[in-house]
Tab-separated table of C-alpha atoms in Angstrom:
chain	number	residue	atom	x	y	z
A	1	MET	CA	81.513	-25.461	-30.695
A	2	ARG	CA	81.383	-25.873	-26.959
A	3	HIS	CA	79.123	-28.173	-24.982
A	4	ASP	CA	75.655	-26.923	-24.127
A	5	THR	CA	75.942	-25.352	-20.694
A	6	SER	CA	72.498	-23.801	-20.645
A	7	PRO	CA	70.581	-24.108	-17.374
A	8	GLY	CA	69.134	-27.553	-16.845
A	9	VAL	CA	71.404	-29.557	-19.132
A	10	GLY	CA	72.782	-32.508	-17.218
A	11	THR	CA	70.589	-31.827	-14.195
A	12	ALA	CA	67.501	-33.529	-12.797
A	13	ARG	CA	65.353	-31.274	-14.973
A	14	SER	CA	67.224	-32.511	-18.043
A	15	PRO	CA	68.964	-35.805	-17.283
A	16	LEU	CA	70.962	-35.769	-20.517
A	17	THR	CA	74.686	-35.461	-20.021
A	18	PRO	CA	76.270	-32.381	-21.582
A	19	LEU	CA	77.945	-34.695	-24.134
A	20	CYS	CA	74.636	-36.171	-25.278
A	21	ALA	CA	72.784	-32.843	-25.194
A	22	THR	CA	75.480	-31.288	-27.375
A	23	ALA	CA	75.451	-34.229	-29.778
A	24	LEU	CA	71.669	-34.109	-30.165
A	25	THR	CA	71.785	-30.370	-30.780
A	26	LEU	CA	74.391	-30.877	-33.510
A	27	VAL	CA	72.919	-33.932	-35.255
A	28	GLY	CA	69.234	-33.047	-34.962
A	29	ARG	CA	66.237	-35.181	-35.807
A	30	GLY	CA	66.867	-38.726	-36.902
A	31	GLU	CA	64.106	-39.848	-39.242
A	32	GLY	CA	65.689	-42.433	-41.529
A	33	ARG	CA	68.916	-42.514	-39.516
A	34	THR	CA	70.331	-45.081	-37.106
A	35	ALA	CA	72.196	-44.501	-33.850
A	36	VAL	CA	74.159	-47.087	-31.886
A	37	VAL	CA	74.247	-46.409	-28.146
A	38	ILE	CA	77.011	-48.394	-26.445
A	39	GLY	CA	76.198	-48.698	-22.757
A	40	CYS	CA	72.542	-47.732	-22.295
A	41	ALA	CA	72.621	-47.591	-18.459
A	42	GLN	CA	69.362	-45.868	-17.470
A	43	GLY	CA	68.429	-45.381	-21.126
A	44	VAL	CA	68.301	-41.588	-21.077
A	45	GLU	CA	70.274	-41.145	-24.309
A	46	ALA	CA	68.443	-43.927	-26.168
A	47	ILE	CA	65.078	-42.493	-25.122
A	48	ALA	CA	66.074	-38.991	-26.275
A	49	LEU	CA	67.174	-40.368	-29.645
A	50	LEU	CA	63.927	-42.319	-30.066
A	51	ARG	CA	61.931	-39.174	-29.274
A	52	LEU	CA	63.854	-37.384	-32.032
A	53	GLY	CA	62.886	-40.062	-34.545
A	54	TRP	CA	66.132	-42.039	-34.617
A	55	THR	CA	66.234	-45.807	-35.005
A	56	VAL	CA	68.315	-46.974	-32.026
A	57	VAL	CA	70.462	-50.038	-31.474
A	58	GLY	CA	71.004	-50.103	-27.712
A	59	ILE	CA	73.918	-52.204	-26.481
A	60	ASP	CA	74.213	-52.977	-22.782
A	61	GLU	CA	75.367	-55.901	-20.632
A	62	ASP	CA	72.325	-55.473	-18.391
A	63	PRO	CA	69.125	-56.794	-20.007
A	64	GLY	CA	67.239	-54.581	-17.555
A	65	ALA	CA	68.526	-51.506	-19.394
A	66	HIS	CA	66.371	-52.358	-22.380
A	67	GLU	CA	63.328	-52.898	-20.183
A	68	ARG	CA	63.869	-49.465	-18.609
A	69	ILE	CA	63.986	-47.914	-22.081
A	70	ARG	CA	60.799	-49.678	-23.177
A	71	ALA	CA	59.021	-48.651	-19.955
A	72	ALA	CA	59.889	-44.982	-20.500
A	73	THR	CA	59.265	-44.874	-24.244
A	74	ASP	CA	56.118	-44.358	-26.238
A	75	VAL	CA	54.809	-47.650	-27.645
A	76	THR	CA	55.097	-46.254	-31.167
A	77	SER	CA	58.898	-46.110	-30.735
A	78	PHE	CA	59.317	-49.816	-29.930
A	79	ASP	CA	59.772	-50.793	-33.570
A	80	ARG	CA	62.740	-48.397	-33.796
A	81	LEU	CA	64.583	-49.916	-30.818
A	82	THR	CA	66.825	-52.945	-31.258
A	83	PRO	CA	68.176	-54.158	-27.905
A	84	VAL	CA	71.494	-56.012	-27.874
A	85	VAL	CA	72.682	-57.637	-24.650
A	86	GLY	CA	76.474	-57.445	-24.605
A	87	SER	CA	79.467	-55.150	-24.363
A	88	LEU	CA	81.795	-53.580	-26.895
A	89	GLY	CA	84.638	-55.715	-25.565
A	90	HIS	CA	82.886	-58.898	-26.689
A	91	MET	CA	81.650	-57.693	-30.067
A	92	THR	CA	83.218	-58.391	-33.442
A	93	ARG	CA	81.174	-55.795	-35.337
A	94	LEU	CA	78.634	-53.052	-34.843
A	95	PRO	CA	75.640	-52.368	-37.083
A	96	ALA	CA	75.953	-49.625	-39.695
A	97	ALA	CA	75.128	-46.287	-38.112
A	98	ASP	CA	74.797	-42.576	-38.709
A	99	MET	CA	75.819	-41.926	-35.104
A	100	VAL	CA	77.615	-43.842	-32.365
A	101	LEU	CA	77.252	-42.686	-28.768
A	102	ALA	CA	79.751	-44.128	-26.296
A	103	ARG	CA	79.956	-42.462	-22.896
A	104	SER	CA	82.531	-44.834	-21.405
A	105	ALA	CA	82.922	-47.830	-23.742
A	106	LEU	CA	85.927	-46.337	-25.547
A	107	LEU	CA	87.818	-45.405	-22.385
A	108	GLY	CA	90.767	-47.613	-21.484
A	109	ASP	CA	92.697	-50.224	-23.422
A	110	ASP	CA	89.686	-52.300	-24.456
A	111	GLY	CA	87.994	-49.308	-26.064
A	112	ARG	CA	91.099	-48.323	-27.967
A	113	ALA	CA	91.429	-51.905	-29.216
A	114	LYS	CA	87.812	-51.799	-30.434
A	115	TRP	CA	88.109	-48.385	-32.138
A	116	HIS	CA	88.069	-50.059	-35.559
A	117	LEU	CA	84.528	-51.332	-34.867
A	118	VAL	CA	83.273	-47.770	-34.439
A	119	VAL	CA	85.012	-46.587	-37.602
A	120	GLN	CA	83.629	-49.532	-39.605
A	121	ALA	CA	80.105	-48.954	-38.281
A	122	LEU	CA	79.925	-45.227	-38.963
A	123	ARG	CA	78.770	-44.311	-42.427
A	124	PRO	CA	80.826	-41.578	-44.148
A	125	GLY	CA	79.791	-38.285	-42.577
A	126	GLY	CA	78.450	-40.140	-39.528
A	127	TYR	CA	78.772	-38.717	-36.034
A	128	LEU	CA	80.652	-39.950	-32.988
A	129	ALA	CA	79.731	-38.674	-29.529
A	130	ALA	CA	82.155	-40.203	-27.062
A	131	ARG	CA	84.424	-39.889	-24.093
A	132	LEU	CA	88.014	-40.795	-24.933
A	133	THR	CA	91.226	-40.749	-22.977
A	134	VAL	CA	93.345	-37.743	-23.887
A	135	GLY	CA	95.925	-40.220	-25.218
A	136	SER	CA	93.343	-41.555	-27.684
A	137	ALA	CA	92.583	-38.136	-29.171
A	138	GLY	CA	94.953	-38.895	-32.055
A	139	LEU	CA	92.460	-41.480	-33.296
A	140	LEU	CA	90.349	-38.554	-34.504
A	141	ARG	CA	92.996	-37.263	-36.914
A	142	GLY	CA	91.206	-36.314	-40.119
A	143	TRP	CA	87.773	-36.144	-38.444
A	144	GLU	CA	85.805	-32.890	-38.243
A	145	LEU	CA	85.656	-31.919	-34.563
A	146	LEU	CA	82.301	-30.292	-33.863
A	147	SER	CA	82.606	-30.084	-30.086
A	148	GLU	CA	85.352	-30.961	-27.645
A	149	ARG	CA	85.752	-30.582	-23.923
A	150	TYR	CA	88.539	-31.830	-21.709
A	151	THR	CA	87.630	-33.001	-18.221
A	152	GLY	CA	90.844	-34.021	-16.513
A	153	THR	CA	92.292	-36.924	-18.494
A	154	THR	CA	89.132	-37.434	-20.537
A	155	LEU	CA	88.105	-35.822	-23.812
A	156	GLU	CA	84.375	-35.501	-24.508
A	157	VAL	CA	83.972	-35.076	-28.233
A	158	VAL	CA	81.392	-34.888	-30.968
A	159	ALA	CA	83.064	-35.482	-34.315
A	160	ARG	CA	82.084	-36.246	-37.895
A	161	ARG	CA	83.724	-39.129	-39.725
A	162	PRO	CA	85.360	-38.177	-43.021
């Protein structure tokens, strides 16, 4: 499957990146499921997941990221958001998850070194939506690739863990 390139995806009208929009289309509603978002930034992905019923663990070095998410989210979603101040590079484990979304956390040497944390966190059949270096694509051997797009030296992928 290719990334969603319909009008509006990844634009001001729909601030979701094509990677996230594709992932959400593939994984659907999240009632009873948990997503880990590594690098919340403006919170767009975390907010979209909360709106789809997911329980979200949002990891970001900037404590303000979590405040932005709370400010833009319905009060009824607060109990499904667990903010974690930190970065993947300083973590020793991630919470168990049905989906991990990592736009840039797995790029570079540090991300490759922390790959095992993502694998350990994802439940069997869980989804990964991430940007990887082309050289890291081999890490997905044995995974079901649901969507992949190369952008220069980066692979944007949505894959299901075996």
